């Protein structure tokens, strides 16, 4: 895991540059607006504004002509976000800041780092599955990644008095996966 911090920093930097190339201030594509509207009608875990905020800042998503391209772009954004969370965890572990009250917290953060590494792998598998039109497998892989935030948080709440230092990051990643899952389900017409 020694090269992970450098790799995650590099990937995180690329994600920031990639995401900031375009914003929704000039207007999101009609596909994004329509897809976010449908996604929020179909899923109570997602709001229209959050969907627009997540996908609307991405130039690749704004250029998408099909729901498949939009689903793939949203997964790329989820991978970038998961990489950012993993980088944040690595930084906390290295810095030994105040949130590192004890060995239990450190152990939970190490578990979360592994969980997010697995989530990134699952999202990559989901992208491949979408490309070969295997939307059910993509659904399973995105759903697996979607479990990462709650699994990470569960580790902290198992011990009374423990507080996760990455709750906000976990919530943001969850929203990214909800968007990806919704778009995949639209693309595959899974009706789930």
Coordinates of N, CA, C and O in Angstrom, one line a residue:
X1 N 0.8 -1.2 0.0 CA 0.0 0.0 0.0 C 0.9 1.3 0.0 O 0.4 2.4 0.1
X2 N 2.2 1.1 -0.1 CA 3.1 2.2 -0.1 C 2.9 3.2 -1.2 O 3.1 4.4 -1.0
X3 N 2.6 2.8 -2.4 CA 2.4 3.7 -3.5 C 1.0 4.3 -3.6 O 0.8 5.2 -4.4
X4 N 0.1 3.8 -2.8 CA -1.3 4.3 -2.9 C -1.4 5.7 -2.6 O -2.1 6.4 -3.3
X5 N -0.7 6.3 -1.6 CA -0.9 7.8 -1.3 C -0.5 8.6 -2.5 O -1.2 9.5 -2.9
X6 N 0.7 8.3 -3.2 CA 1.1 9.0 -4.4 C 0.1 8.9 -5.5 O -0.3 9.8 -6.1
X7 N -0.3 7.6 -5.8 CA -1.3 7.3 -6.8 C -2.6 8.0 -6.5 O -3.2 8.6 -7.4
X8 N -3.1 8.0 -5.3 CA -4.3 8.6 -5.0 C -4.2 10.1 -5.1 O -5.2 10.8 -5.6
X9 N -3.1 10.7 -4.7 CA -2.9 12.2 -4.9 C -2.9 12.5 -6.3 O -3.6 13.5 -6.7
X10 N -2.2 11.7 -7.2 CA -2.2 12.0 -8.6 C -3.6 11.9 -9.2 O -4.0 12.8 -9.9
X11 N -4.3 10.8 -8.9 CA -5.6 10.6 -9.4 C -6.6 11.7 -8.9 O -7.4 12.2 -9.7
X12 N -6.4 12.1 -7.7 CA -7.3 13.1 -7.1 C -7.0 14.5 -7.8 O -8.0 15.2 -8.1
X13 N -5.8 14.8 -8.1 CA -5.5 16.0 -8.8 C -6.1 16.0 -10.2 O -6.7 17.0 -10.6
X14 N -6.0 14.9 -10.9 CA -6.6 14.8 -12.2 C -8.1 14.9 -12.1 O -8.7 15.6 -12.9
X15 N -8.7 14.3 -11.1 CA -10.1 14.5 -10.9 C -10.6 15.9 -10.7 O -11.6 16.4 -11.3
X16 N -9.8 16.7 -9.9 CA -10.1 18.1 -9.7 C -10.1 18.9 -11.0 O -11.0 19.6 -11.3
X17 N -9.0 18.6 -11.7 CA -8.8 19.4 -13.0 C -10.0 19.0 -13.9 O -10.6 19.8 -14.5
X18 N -10.2 17.7 -14.0 CA -11.3 17.2 -14.9 C -12.6 17.8 -14.6 O -13.4 18.2 -15.4
X19 N -13.0 17.8 -13.3 CA -14.3 18.3 -12.8 C -14.4 19.7 -12.9 O -15.5 20.2 -13.1
X20 N -13.3 20.5 -12.8 CA -13.5 21.9 -12.8 C -13.4 22.5 -14.2 O -13.6 23.7 -14.4
X21 N -13.3 21.7 -15.3 CA -13.2 22.2 -16.6 C -14.5 22.8 -17.1 O -14.6 23.7 -17.9
X22 N -15.6 22.4 -16.5 CA -16.9 22.8 -16.9 C -17.8 22.9 -15.7 O -17.8 22.0 -14.9
X23 N -18.6 23.9 -15.6 CA -19.6 24.0 -14.5 C -21.0 24.1 -15.1 O -21.1 24.4 -16.3
X24 N -21.9 24.0 -14.3 CA -23.3 24.0 -14.7 C -23.8 25.4 -14.8 O -25.0 25.6 -15.0
X25 N -23.0 26.4 -14.5 CA -23.4 27.8 -14.5 C -23.9 28.2 -15.9 O -24.8 29.1 -16.0
X26 N -23.4 27.7 -16.9 CA -23.8 28.0 -18.3 C -25.0 27.1 -18.7 O -25.6 27.3 -19.7
X27 N -25.4 26.2 -17.8 CA -26.5 25.3 -18.1 C -26.1 23.9 -18.3 O -25.1 23.7 -19.1
X28 N -26.7 23.0 -17.7 CA -26.5 21.6 -17.9 C -27.2 21.2 -19.1 O -28.1 21.8 -19.6
X29 N -26.7 20.1 -19.7 CA -27.3 19.6 -20.9 C -28.8 19.1 -20.5 O -29.1 18.8 -19.4
X30 N -29.6 19.1 -21.5 CA -31.0 18.6 -21.3 C -31.0 17.2 -20.9 O -31.8 16.8 -20.0
X31 N -30.1 16.4 -21.3 CA -30.0 15.0 -20.9 C -29.8 14.9 -19.4 O -30.4 14.1 -18.7
X32 N -28.9 15.7 -18.9 CA -28.6 15.7 -17.4 C -29.8 16.2 -16.7 O -30.3 15.5 -15.7
X33 N -30.5 17.2 -17.1 CA -31.7 17.7 -16.4 C -32.8 16.7 -16.4 O -33.4 16.4 -15.4
X34 N -33.0 16.1 -17.6 CA -34.1 15.1 -17.7 C -33.8 13.8 -16.9 O -34.6 13.3 -16.2
X35 N -32.5 13.4 -16.9 CA -32.1 12.2 -16.2 C -32.1 12.4 -14.7 O -32.5 11.6 -13.9
X36 N -31.7 13.6 -14.3 CA -31.7 13.9 -12.8 C -33.2 14.0 -12.4 O -33.5 13.6 -11.3
X37 N -34.0 14.6 -13.2 CA -35.5 14.7 -12.8 C -36.0 13.2 -12.6 O -36.7 13.0 -11.7
X38 N -35.8 12.4 -13.6 CA -36.3 11.0 -13.5 C -35.7 10.3 -12.3 O -36.4 9.6 -11.6
X39 N -34.4 10.5 -12.1 CA -33.7 9.8 -11.0 C -34.3 10.2 -9.7 O -34.5 9.4 -8.8
X40 N -34.6 11.5 -9.5 CA -35.1 11.9 -8.2 C -36.6 11.5 -8.1 O -37.0 11.3 -6.9
X41 N -37.3 11.3 -9.2 CA -38.7 10.8 -9.1 C -38.7 9.4 -8.7 O -39.6 8.9 -8.0
X42 N -37.6 8.6 -9.1 CA -37.6 7.2 -8.9 C -36.9 6.8 -7.6 O -37.0 5.7 -7.1
X43 N -36.1 7.7 -7.0 CA -35.3 7.4 -5.8 C -35.4 8.5 -4.7 O -34.9 9.6 -4.9
X44 N -36.0 8.1 -3.6 CA -36.1 9.1 -2.5 C -34.8 9.4 -1.8 O -34.7 10.4 -1.0
X45 N -33.7 8.7 -2.1 CA -32.4 9.0 -1.5 C -31.7 10.2 -2.2 O -30.6 10.5 -1.9
X46 N -32.3 10.7 -3.3 CA -31.6 11.7 -4.1 C -32.5 12.9 -4.4 O -33.7 12.8 -4.6
X47 N -31.9 14.1 -4.3 CA -32.6 15.3 -4.7 C -32.1 15.8 -6.0 O -30.9 15.5 -6.4
X48 N -32.9 16.5 -6.7 CA -32.6 17.0 -8.0 C -31.4 17.9 -8.0 O -30.5 17.8 -8.8
X49 N -31.3 18.8 -7.0 CA -30.2 19.7 -6.9 C -28.9 19.0 -6.6 O -27.8 19.4 -7.2
X50 N -28.9 18.0 -5.8 CA -27.7 17.2 -5.6 C -27.2 16.5 -6.9 O -26.1 16.4 -7.2
X51 N -28.2 15.9 -7.6 CA -27.9 15.2 -8.8 C -27.2 16.2 -9.8 O -26.2 15.9 -10.4
X52 N -27.9 17.3 -10.0 CA -27.3 18.4 -10.9 C -25.9 18.8 -10.4 O -25.0 18.9 -11.2
X53 N -25.8 19.0 -9.1 CA -24.5 19.4 -8.6 C -23.4 18.4 -8.8 O -22.2 18.7 -9.2
X54 N -23.7 17.1 -8.7 CA -22.7 16.0 -8.9 C -22.4 15.9 -10.4 O -21.2 15.9 -10.7
X55 N -23.3 15.8 -11.3 CA -23.1 15.5 -12.7 C -22.9 16.8 -13.5 O -22.2 16.8 -14.5
X56 N -23.5 17.9 -13.1 CA -23.5 19.1 -13.9 C -22.2 19.8 -14.1 O -21.9 20.6 -15.0
X57 N -21.2 19.5 -13.1 CA -19.9 20.1 -13.2 C -18.9 19.4 -14.1 O -17.8 19.8 -14.2
X58 N -19.4 18.3 -14.7 CA -18.5 17.5 -15.4 C -18.6 17.7 -16.9 O -19.7 17.5 -17.5
X59 N -17.6 18.0 -17.6 CA -17.7 18.3 -19.0 C -18.0 17.0 -19.8 O -18.8 17.1 -20.8
X60 N -17.5 15.9 -19.4 CA -17.8 14.6 -20.1 C -19.3 14.3 -19.9 O -20.0 13.9 -20.9
X61 N -19.9 14.5 -18.8 CA -21.3 14.3 -18.6 C -22.1 15.3 -19.4 O -23.1 14.9 -20.0
X62 N -21.7 16.5 -19.5 CA -22.4 17.6 -20.3 C -22.4 17.3 -21.7 O -23.2 17.7 -22.5
X63 N -21.4 16.5 -22.2 CA -21.3 16.2 -23.6 C -21.9 14.9 -23.9 O -22.0 14.5 -25.1
X64 N -22.4 14.2 -22.9 CA -23.1 12.9 -23.1 C -24.3 13.0 -24.0 O -25.1 13.9 -23.9
X65 N -24.4 12.1 -24.9 CA -25.5 12.1 -25.9 C -26.5 11.0 -25.5 O -27.7 11.0 -26.0
X66 N -26.1 10.0 -24.7 CA -26.9 8.9 -24.4 C -26.9 8.7 -22.8 O -25.9 9.2 -22.2
X67 N -27.9 8.0 -22.3 CA -27.9 7.7 -20.9 C -26.7 6.8 -20.5 O -26.1 6.9 -19.4
X68 N -26.3 6.0 -21.4 CA -25.1 5.1 -21.2 C -23.9 6.0 -21.0 O -23.1 5.8 -20.0
X69 N -23.6 7.0 -21.8 CA -22.5 7.9 -21.7 C -22.6 8.6 -20.4 O -21.6 8.9 -19.7
X70 N -23.8 9.0 -20.0 CA -24.0 9.7 -18.7 C -23.8 8.8 -17.5 O -23.2 9.2 -16.6
X71 N -24.2 7.6 -17.6 CA -23.9 6.6 -16.6 C -22.4 6.4 -16.4 O -21.9 6.4 -15.3
X72 N -21.7 6.3 -17.5 CA -20.3 6.1 -17.4 C -19.6 7.3 -16.8 O -18.7 7.2 -16.0
X73 N -20.0 8.5 -17.2 CA -19.5 9.7 -16.7 C -19.7 9.8 -15.2 O -18.9 10.2 -14.4
X74 N -20.9 9.4 -14.7 CA -21.2 9.5 -13.3 C -20.4 8.5 -12.5 O -20.0 8.8 -11.4
X75 N -20.1 7.4 -13.1 CA -19.2 6.4 -12.4 C -17.8 6.9 -12.3 O -17.1 6.8 -11.3
X76 N -17.3 7.6 -13.4 CA -16.0 8.2 -13.3 C -16.0 9.2 -12.2 O -15.0 9.3 -11.4
X77 N -17.1 10.0 -12.0 CA -17.1 11.0 -10.9 C -17.1 10.3 -9.6 O -16.5 10.7 -8.6
X78 N -17.8 9.2 -9.5 CA -17.9 8.4 -8.2 C -16.5 7.8 -7.9 O -16.0 7.8 -6.7
X79 N -15.8 7.4 -8.9 CA -14.4 6.9 -8.7 C -13.5 8.0 -8.2 O -12.7 7.8 -7.3
X80 N -13.6 9.2 -8.8 CA -12.8 10.3 -8.4 C -13.2 10.7 -6.9 O -12.3 10.9 -6.2
X81 N -14.4 10.6 -6.6 CA -14.8 11.0 -5.2 C -14.3 9.9 -4.3 O -13.8 10.2 -3.2
X82 N -14.4 8.6 -4.6 CA -13.9 7.6 -3.8 C -12.4 7.7 -3.6 O -11.9 7.5 -2.5
X83 N -11.7 8.1 -4.6 CA -10.3 8.3 -4.5 C -10.0 9.5 -3.6 O -9.0 9.4 -2.8
X84 N -10.8 10.5 -3.7 CA -10.6 11.7 -2.8 C -10.8 11.2 -1.3 O -10.1 11.6 -0.4
X85 N -11.9 10.4 -1.1 CA -12.1 9.9 0.3 C -10.9 9.1 0.8 O -10.4 9.3 1.9
X86 N -10.4 8.2 -0.1 CA -9.3 7.4 0.3 C -8.1 8.3 0.6 O -7.3 8.0 1.5
X87 N -7.9 9.3 -0.2 CA -6.8 10.2 0.0 C -6.9 11.0 1.4 O -6.0 11.1 2.1
X88 N -8.1 11.4 1.7 CA -8.4 12.0 3.0 C -8.1 11.1 4.1 O -7.5 11.5 5.1
X89 N -8.5 9.8 4.0 CA -8.2 8.8 5.0 C -6.8 8.7 5.2 O -6.2 8.6 6.3
X90 N -6.0 8.5 4.1 CA -4.6 8.3 4.1 C -3.9 9.5 4.8 O -3.0 9.4 5.6
X91 N -4.4 10.7 4.5 CA -3.8 11.9 5.1 C -4.1 12.0 6.6 O -3.2 12.3 7.4
X92 N -5.2 11.6 7.0 CA -5.6 11.5 8.5 C -4.7 10.5 9.2 O -4.1 10.8 10.2
X93 N -4.5 9.4 8.6 CA -3.7 8.3 9.1 C -2.2 8.7 9.2 O -1.6 8.4 10.2
X94 N -1.7 9.4 8.2 CA -0.3 9.9 8.3 C -0.1 11.0 9.3 O 0.9 11.1 9.9
X95 N -1.1 11.9 9.4 CA -0.9 13.1 10.2 C -1.1 12.9 11.7 O -0.6 13.7 12.5
X96 N -1.8 11.8 12.0 CA -2.1 11.5 13.4 C -2.7 12.8 14.1 O -2.4 13.1 15.3
X97 N -3.6 13.4 13.5 CA -4.3 14.6 14.0 C -5.2 14.3 15.2 O -5.4 13.1 15.5
X98 N -5.8 15.2 15.8 CA -6.7 15.1 16.9 C -7.7 14.0 16.8 O -8.1 13.3 17.7
X99 N -8.3 13.8 15.6 CA -9.3 12.8 15.4 C -8.8 11.4 15.7 O -9.6 10.5 15.9
X100 N -7.5 11.2 15.7 CA -6.9 9.9 16.0 C -6.7 9.8 17.5 O -5.6 9.7 18.0
X101 N -7.8 9.7 18.2 CA -7.8 9.6 19.6 C -7.2 8.4 20.2 O -6.6 8.3 21.2
X102 N -7.3 7.3 19.4 CA -6.9 6.0 19.9 C -6.6 5.0 18.8 O -6.9 5.3 17.6
X103 N -6.2 3.8 19.2 CA -5.9 2.8 18.2 C -7.2 2.3 17.5 O -7.1 1.9 16.4
X104 N -8.3 2.4 18.2 CA -9.6 1.9 17.6 C -9.9 2.8 16.4 O -10.3 2.3 15.4
X105 N -9.8 4.1 16.6 CA -10.1 5.1 15.5 C -9.1 4.8 14.3 O -9.6 4.7 13.2
X106 N -7.9 4.6 14.6 CA -6.9 4.2 13.6 C -7.3 3.0 12.8 O -7.2 2.9 11.6
X107 N -7.7 1.9 13.6 CA -8.1 0.7 13.0 C -9.3 0.9 12.1 O -9.4 0.3 11.0
X108 N -10.3 1.6 12.6 CA -11.5 1.9 11.7 C -11.1 2.6 10.4 O -11.6 2.3 9.4
X109 N -10.2 3.6 10.5 CA -9.8 4.3 9.3 C -9.1 3.4 8.4 O -9.3 3.5 7.1
X110 N -8.3 2.5 8.9 CA -7.6 1.5 8.0 C -8.6 0.6 7.3 O -8.4 0.3 6.1
X111 N -9.6 0.2 8.1 CA -10.7 -0.6 7.5 C -11.4 0.2 6.4 O -11.7 -0.3 5.3
X112 N -11.7 1.5 6.7 CA -12.4 2.3 5.7 C -11.5 2.5 4.4 O -12.1 2.5 3.3
X113 N -10.2 2.6 4.6 CA -9.3 2.7 3.4 C -9.5 1.5 2.5 O -9.6 1.6 1.3
X114 N -9.5 0.3 3.1 CA -9.6 -0.9 2.4 C -11.0 -1.0 1.7 O -11.2 -1.4 0.6
X115 N -12.0 -0.5 2.4 CA -13.4 -0.5 1.9 C -13.5 0.4 0.7 O -14.1 0.0 -0.3
X116 N -12.9 1.5 0.8 CA -12.9 2.4 -0.4 C -12.1 1.9 -1.6 O -12.4 2.1 -2.7
X117 N -11.0 1.2 -1.3 CA -10.2 0.6 -2.3 C -11.1 -0.4 -3.1 O -11.1 -0.5 -4.3
X118 N -11.8 -1.2 -2.3 CA -12.7 -2.2 -2.9 C -13.9 -1.5 -3.7 O -14.3 -2.0 -4.7
X119 N -14.4 -0.4 -3.2 CA -15.4 0.4 -3.9 C -14.9 0.9 -5.2 O -15.7 0.8 -6.2
X120 N -13.7 1.3 -5.3 CA -13.1 1.8 -6.5 C -13.1 0.6 -7.5 O -13.4 0.8 -8.7
X121 N -12.6 -0.5 -7.1 CA -12.6 -1.7 -7.9 C -14.0 -2.1 -8.4 O -14.2 -2.4 -9.6
X122 N -15.0 -2.0 -7.5 CA -16.3 -2.3 -7.9 C -16.9 -1.4 -9.0 O -17.5 -1.8 -9.9
X123 N -16.5 -0.1 -8.8 CA -17.0 0.9 -9.8 C -16.3 0.7 -11.2 O -17.0 0.9 -12.2
X124 N -15.1 0.3 -11.1 CA -14.4 0.0 -12.4 C -15.0 -1.2 -13.1 O -15.2 -1.2 -14.3
X125 N -15.4 -2.2 -12.3 CA -16.1 -3.4 -12.9 C -17.5 -2.9 -13.4 O -17.9 -3.4 -14.5
X126 N -18.1 -2.0 -12.7 CA -19.4 -1.5 -13.2 C -19.3 -0.8 -14.6 O -20.1 -1.0 -15.5
X127 N -18.2 0.0 -14.7 CA -18.0 0.6 -16.0 C -17.8 -0.4 -17.1 O -18.4 -0.3 -18.2
X128 N -17.1 -1.4 -16.9 CA -16.9 -2.5 -17.9 C -18.2 -3.2 -18.2 O -18.5 -3.4 -19.4
X129 N -19.0 -3.4 -17.2 CA -20.2 -4.1 -17.4 C -21.2 -3.3 -18.2 O -21.9 -3.8 -19.1
X130 N -21.2 -2.0 -18.0 CA -22.1 -1.1 -18.8 C -21.6 -1.1 -20.2 O -22.4 -1.2 -21.1
X131 N -20.3 -1.0 -20.4 CA -19.8 -1.0 -21.8 C -20.2 -2.3 -22.6 O -20.4 -2.2 -23.8
X132 N -20.3 -3.4 -21.9 CA -20.7 -4.7 -22.6 C -22.2 -4.9 -22.4 O -22.7 -6.0 -22.7
X133 N -23.0 -3.9 -22.0 CA -24.4 -4.0 -21.9 C -24.9 -5.0 -20.8 O -26.0 -5.5 -20.9
X134 N -24.1 -5.2 -19.8 CA -24.5 -6.1 -18.7 C -24.9 -5.3 -17.5 O -24.1 -5.1 -16.6
X135 N -26.1 -4.7 -17.7 CA -26.5 -3.7 -16.7 C -26.8 -4.3 -15.3 O -26.7 -3.6 -14.3
X136 N -27.2 -5.6 -15.3 CA -27.4 -6.2 -14.0 C -26.1 -6.4 -13.2 O -26.1 -6.1 -12.0
X137 N -25.1 -6.8 -13.9 CA -23.8 -6.8 -13.2 C -23.3 -5.4 -12.7 O -22.8 -5.3 -11.6
X138 N -23.5 -4.5 -13.6 CA -23.2 -3.1 -13.2 C -24.0 -2.7 -12.0 O -23.5 -2.0 -11.1
X139 N -25.3 -3.0 -11.9 CA -26.1 -2.7 -10.8 C -25.5 -3.3 -9.5 O -25.5 -2.7 -8.5
X140 N -25.1 -4.6 -9.6 CA -24.5 -5.3 -8.4 C -23.3 -4.6 -8.0 O -23.0 -4.3 -6.8
X141 N -22.4 -4.2 -8.9 CA -21.1 -3.6 -8.6 C -21.3 -2.2 -8.0 O -20.6 -1.8 -7.1
X142 N -22.2 -1.4 -8.6 CA -22.5 -0.1 -8.0 C -23.1 -0.2 -6.7 O -22.7 0.5 -5.7
X143 N -24.0 -1.1 -6.5 CA -24.6 -1.3 -5.2 C -23.6 -1.8 -4.1 O -23.7 -1.3 -3.0
X144 N -22.6 -2.5 -4.6 CA -21.5 -2.9 -3.7 C -20.7 -1.7 -3.2 O -20.4 -1.5 -2.0
X145 N -20.4 -0.9 -4.2 CA -19.7 0.4 -3.8 C -20.5 1.3 -3.0 O -20.0 2.0 -2.1
X146 N -21.8 1.3 -3.2 CA -22.8 2.1 -2.4 C -22.8 1.7 -0.9 O -23.0 2.6 -0.1
X147 N -22.4 0.5 -0.6 CA -22.4 0.0 0.8 C -21.1 0.6 1.5 O -21.1 0.5 2.8
X148 N -20.1 1.1 0.8 CA -18.9 1.5 1.5 C -19.1 2.5 2.6 O -18.6 2.4 3.7
X149 N -19.9 3.6 2.3 CA -20.0 4.6 3.4 C -20.6 4.1 4.7 O -20.2 4.3 5.8
X150 N -21.7 3.3 4.5 CA -22.4 2.8 5.7 C -21.5 1.7 6.4 O -21.4 1.7 7.7
X151 N -20.8 0.9 5.7 CA -19.9 -0.1 6.3 C -18.8 0.6 7.0 O -18.4 0.3 8.1
X152 N -18.2 1.7 6.4 CA -17.2 2.5 7.1 C -17.7 3.1 8.4 O -17.1 3.0 9.4
X153 N -18.9 3.7 8.3 CA -19.5 4.4 9.5 C -19.8 3.4 10.6 O -19.6 3.7 11.8
X154 N -20.2 2.2 10.2 CA -20.6 1.2 11.2 C -19.4 0.8 12.1 O -19.6 0.5 13.2
X155 N -18.2 0.8 11.5 CA -17.1 0.5 12.3 C -16.9 1.4 13.5 O -16.5 1.0 14.6
X156 N -17.2 2.7 13.3 CA -17.0 3.7 14.3 C -18.1 3.5 15.4 O -17.9 3.7 16.6
X157 N -19.4 3.3 15.0 CA -20.5 3.3 15.9 C -20.5 2.0 16.7 O -21.3 1.9 17.7
X158 N -19.7 1.0 16.3 CA -19.7 -0.2 17.1 C -19.1 0.0 18.5 O -19.4 -0.8 19.4
X159 N -18.4 1.1 18.7 CA -17.8 1.4 20.0 C -18.4 2.7 20.5 O -18.3 3.7 19.8
X160 N -19.0 2.6 21.6 CA -19.7 3.8 22.1 C -18.7 5.0 22.3 O -17.6 4.8 22.8
X161 N -19.1 6.1 21.9 CA -18.3 7.3 22.0 C -17.4 7.6 20.8 O -16.8 8.7 20.7
X162 N -17.2 6.6 19.9 CA -16.4 6.9 18.8 C -17.2 7.7 17.7 O -18.4 7.5 17.5
X163 N -16.5 8.6 17.1 CA -17.1 9.5 16.1 C -16.2 9.4 14.8 O -15.0 9.6 14.9
X164 N -16.9 9.1 13.7 CA -16.2 9.1 12.5 C -15.7 10.4 12.0 O -16.5 11.4 12.0
X165 N -14.4 10.6 11.7 CA -13.9 11.9 11.2 C -14.2 12.1 9.7 O -13.9 13.1 9.1
X166 N -14.9 11.1 9.1 CA -15.1 11.2 7.6 C -16.6 11.0 7.3 O -17.0 10.6 6.2
X167 N -17.5 11.3 8.2 CA -18.9 11.2 8.0 C -19.4 12.0 6.8 O -20.1 11.5 5.9
X168 N -18.9 13.2 6.7 CA -19.3 14.1 5.5 C -18.9 13.5 4.2 O -19.6 13.4 3.2
X169 N -17.7 13.0 4.2 CA -17.1 12.4 3.0 C -17.9 11.1 2.6 O -18.2 10.9 1.4
X170 N -18.3 10.4 3.6 CA -19.1 9.2 3.4 C -20.5 9.5 2.8 O -20.9 8.9 1.8
X171 N -21.1 10.6 3.3 CA -22.4 11.0 2.8 C -22.3 11.5 1.3 O -23.2 11.2 0.5
X172 N -21.2 12.2 1.0 CA -21.1 12.7 -0.4 C -20.9 11.5 -1.3 O -21.5 11.4 -2.4
X173 N -20.0 10.5 -0.9 CA -19.8 9.4 -1.8 C -21.1 8.6 -2.0 O -21.4 8.1 -3.1
X174 N -21.9 8.5 -1.0 CA -23.1 7.7 -1.1 C -24.0 8.4 -2.2 O -24.6 7.7 -3.0
X175 N -24.1 9.7 -2.2 CA -24.9 10.4 -3.2 C -24.3 10.2 -4.6 O -25.1 10.0 -5.5
X176 N -23.0 10.1 -4.7 CA -22.4 9.8 -6.0 C -22.9 8.4 -6.5 O -23.2 8.3 -7.7
X177 N -22.9 7.5 -5.6 CA -23.2 6.1 -6.1 C -24.7 6.0 -6.3 O -25.1 5.3 -7.2
X178 N -25.6 6.8 -5.6 CA -27.0 6.8 -5.9 C -27.2 7.3 -7.3 O -28.1 6.7 -8.1
X179 N -26.5 8.4 -7.7 CA -26.7 8.9 -9.1 C -26.3 7.9 -10.1 O -27.0 7.6 -11.1
X180 N -25.1 7.2 -9.9 CA -24.6 6.2 -10.8 C -25.6 5.1 -10.9 O -25.8 4.6 -12.1
X181 N -26.1 4.6 -9.8 CA -27.0 3.5 -9.9 C -28.3 3.9 -10.6 O -28.8 3.1 -11.4
X182 N -28.8 5.1 -10.3 CA -30.0 5.5 -11.0 C -29.8 5.6 -12.5 O -30.7 5.1 -13.3
X183 N -28.7 6.2 -13.0 CA -28.4 6.3 -14.4 C -28.2 4.9 -15.0 O -28.7 4.6 -16.1
X184 N -27.6 4.0 -14.3 CA -27.4 2.6 -14.8 C -28.8 2.0 -15.0 O -29.0 1.3 -16.0
X185 N -29.6 2.1 -14.0 CA -31.0 1.5 -14.1 C -31.8 2.1 -15.2 O -32.5 1.4 -15.9
X186 N -31.6 3.4 -15.5 CA -32.3 4.0 -16.6 C -31.8 3.4 -17.9 O -32.5 3.1 -18.9
X187 N -30.4 3.3 -18.0 CA -29.8 2.8 -19.2 C -30.2 1.3 -19.5 O -30.5 0.9 -20.6
X188 N -30.2 0.5 -18.4 CA -30.5 -0.9 -18.6 C -32.0 -1.2 -18.5 O -32.4 -2.3 -18.6
X189 N -32.8 -0.1 -18.2 CA -34.2 -0.3 -18.0 C -34.6 -1.4 -17.0 O -35.4 -2.2 -17.3
X190 N -33.8 -1.4 -15.9 CA -34.0 -2.5 -15.0 C -35.2 -2.3 -14.1 O -35.7 -3.2 -13.5
X191 N -35.6 -1.0 -14.0 CA -36.8 -0.8 -13.3 C -36.7 -1.1 -11.8 O -37.7 -1.5 -11.1
X192 N -35.5 -1.0 -11.3 CA -35.3 -1.4 -9.9 C -35.5 -0.2 -9.0 O -35.3 0.9 -9.3

